[in-house]
Amino acid sequence: MQNKIQRLLKEVETLAAKSAQEAEEIRVQWLGKKGIVTVLFDEFKNIAAEEKRVLGQQLNALKTAVQEKTAALRGAAEQSPDNVSGDYTLPGFPHPSGARHPITIVRNEIIDIFKRSGYTLAEGPEIEDDWHVFSALNFPPEHPARDMQDTFFIRQGDNAVLLRTHTSSVQVRKMDTQQPPIRVICPGRVFRNEAISARAHCIFHQVEGLYIDEKVSFADLKQAIVYFAQELFGAGTKIRLRPSYFPFTEPSAEVDVSCNICGGRGCNICKGTGWLEIMGCGMVDPNVLEANHIDPIKYTGFAFGMGVERIAMLKWQVRDLRLYFENDVRFLKQFAGANS
Ligand code: DAH
């Protein structure tokens, strides 16, 4: 048997294959169920115990040699330029390429605009506590303003845990960790206990902005918003501020932009008014600064918050919010050419 193994070892060295398939055939011929090496291992079982040690080693060496040789043959055959298969004259298969989701596109566009005017990005958790979503933003425990947000509570009571209803909570997280100047933009997902319809959803996206420094004024807020609106909707875009109320800002305002569809003449998108509502804003309430350990005498600031779905609907005249969440590729494909 020893001689036979030596002879086979030499033979292994001379093995050659023109293709990966041939290499596989050789492997089966040697190592398959009835292969040369397999048969030798069967014979090995009947050999006298004293010969087994040496023979066993040689047999294993042979097996390894065959494995290595056939793997090398297969590798070489696969690398070979002769390894052509299929009909290269057939037309190619198009590779379908993905596209960004329209909400991502608009969110990135909003972030980019604010980044260009010096804002940095801040993010916070979606699962929040009462302090960061309500109390630190000047919602007193029984204040009716809390009813403005229909909240998904994970745990109610003194140590409430909830899904954030707005990204204003990230303002609080930022103020927790940084003293002014603060200039941040906070994009994120928010959750409200709403019935799903064409105009409302229980999950949507917001972008929040916060700027706190010495001598920040309402004029600065207006300028930031005009710049944003014109970058997003075009150079001629006008803005209009209407007085409003939010617990965390004083004074507060609702921002409209001139309708980008009809140029302000009135159409069914702007319901004949010539204006589209895009966000809420205001000067940060001194109570909020104080609750977050920022000196309200030394510092002032402004904040704003907008819904990404709403802006995307206005930008592309999408009439049903649910389309953004259904992920029907026929809808999503239409945004493949859009930037960002
Ligand atoms: N948090 C408000 C909402 O979810 C949006 C908002 C309004 C944010 C005014 C602000 C602001 O920062 O100043 O409806």
PDB file of C-alpha atoms and ligand atoms in Angstrom, residues 149 165-166 168 171 192 206 208-209 246 248-249 280-282 303-305, ligand 1:
ATOM      1  CA  GLN A 149     -50.355  66.568  21.238  1.00  0.00           C
ATOM      2  CA  THR A 165     -44.605  63.934  19.586  1.00  0.00           C
ATOM      3  CA  HIS A 166     -42.213  66.539  18.220  1.00  0.00           C
ATOM      4  CA  SER A 168     -38.558  70.024  19.993  1.00  0.00           C
ATOM      5  CA  GLN A 171     -33.710  71.270  21.740  1.00  0.00           C
ATOM      6  CA  ARG A 192     -48.882  61.020  17.377  1.00  0.00           C
ATOM      7  CA  GLN A 206     -40.035  66.913  11.519  1.00  0.00           C
ATOM      8  CA  GLU A 208     -36.577  71.464  14.350  1.00  0.00           C
ATOM      9  CA  GLY A 209     -34.222  74.432  14.486  1.00  0.00           C
ATOM     10  CA  PHE A 246     -46.792  77.429  21.382  1.00  0.00           C
ATOM     11  CA  PHE A 248     -42.211  77.002  24.361  1.00  0.00           C
ATOM     12  CA  THR A 249     -42.027  80.229  22.348  1.00  0.00           C
ATOM     13  CA  GLY A 280     -44.282  77.118  13.399  1.00  0.00           C
ATOM     14  CA  CYS A 281     -41.708  79.357  15.018  1.00  0.00           C
ATOM     15  CA  GLY A 282     -41.042  81.903  17.716  1.00  0.00           C
ATOM     16  CA  ALA A 303     -36.840  78.126  17.358  1.00  0.00           C
ATOM     17  CA  PHE A 304     -38.842  76.726  14.498  1.00  0.00           C
ATOM     18  CA  GLY A 305     -40.283  73.372  13.541  1.00  0.00           C
TER      19      GLY A 305
HETATM   20  N1  DAH B   1     -43.150  71.462  18.023  1.00  0.00           N
HETATM   21  C1  DAH B   1     -44.165  72.062  17.180  1.00  0.00           C
HETATM   22  C2  DAH B   1     -45.110  70.998  16.659  1.00  0.00           C
HETATM   23  O1  DAH B   1     -44.792  69.853  16.724  1.00  0.00           O
HETATM   24  C3  DAH B   1     -43.524  72.758  16.006  1.00  0.00           C
HETATM   25  C4  DAH B   1     -42.824  73.986  16.441  1.00  0.00           C
HETATM   26  C5  DAH B   1     -43.475  75.170  16.495  1.00  0.00           C
HETATM   27  C6  DAH B   1     -41.491  73.911  16.807  1.00  0.00           C
HETATM   28  C7  DAH B   1     -42.849  76.329  16.905  1.00  0.00           C
HETATM   29  C8  DAH B   1     -40.842  75.063  17.228  1.00  0.00           C
HETATM   30  C9  DAH B   1     -41.549  76.271  17.266  1.00  0.00           C
HETATM   31  O2  DAH B   1     -39.584  75.080  17.596  1.00  0.00           O
HETATM   32  O3  DAH B   1     -40.891  77.403  17.677  1.00  0.00           O
HETATM   33  O4  DAH B   1     -46.161  71.326  16.188  1.00  0.00           O
END
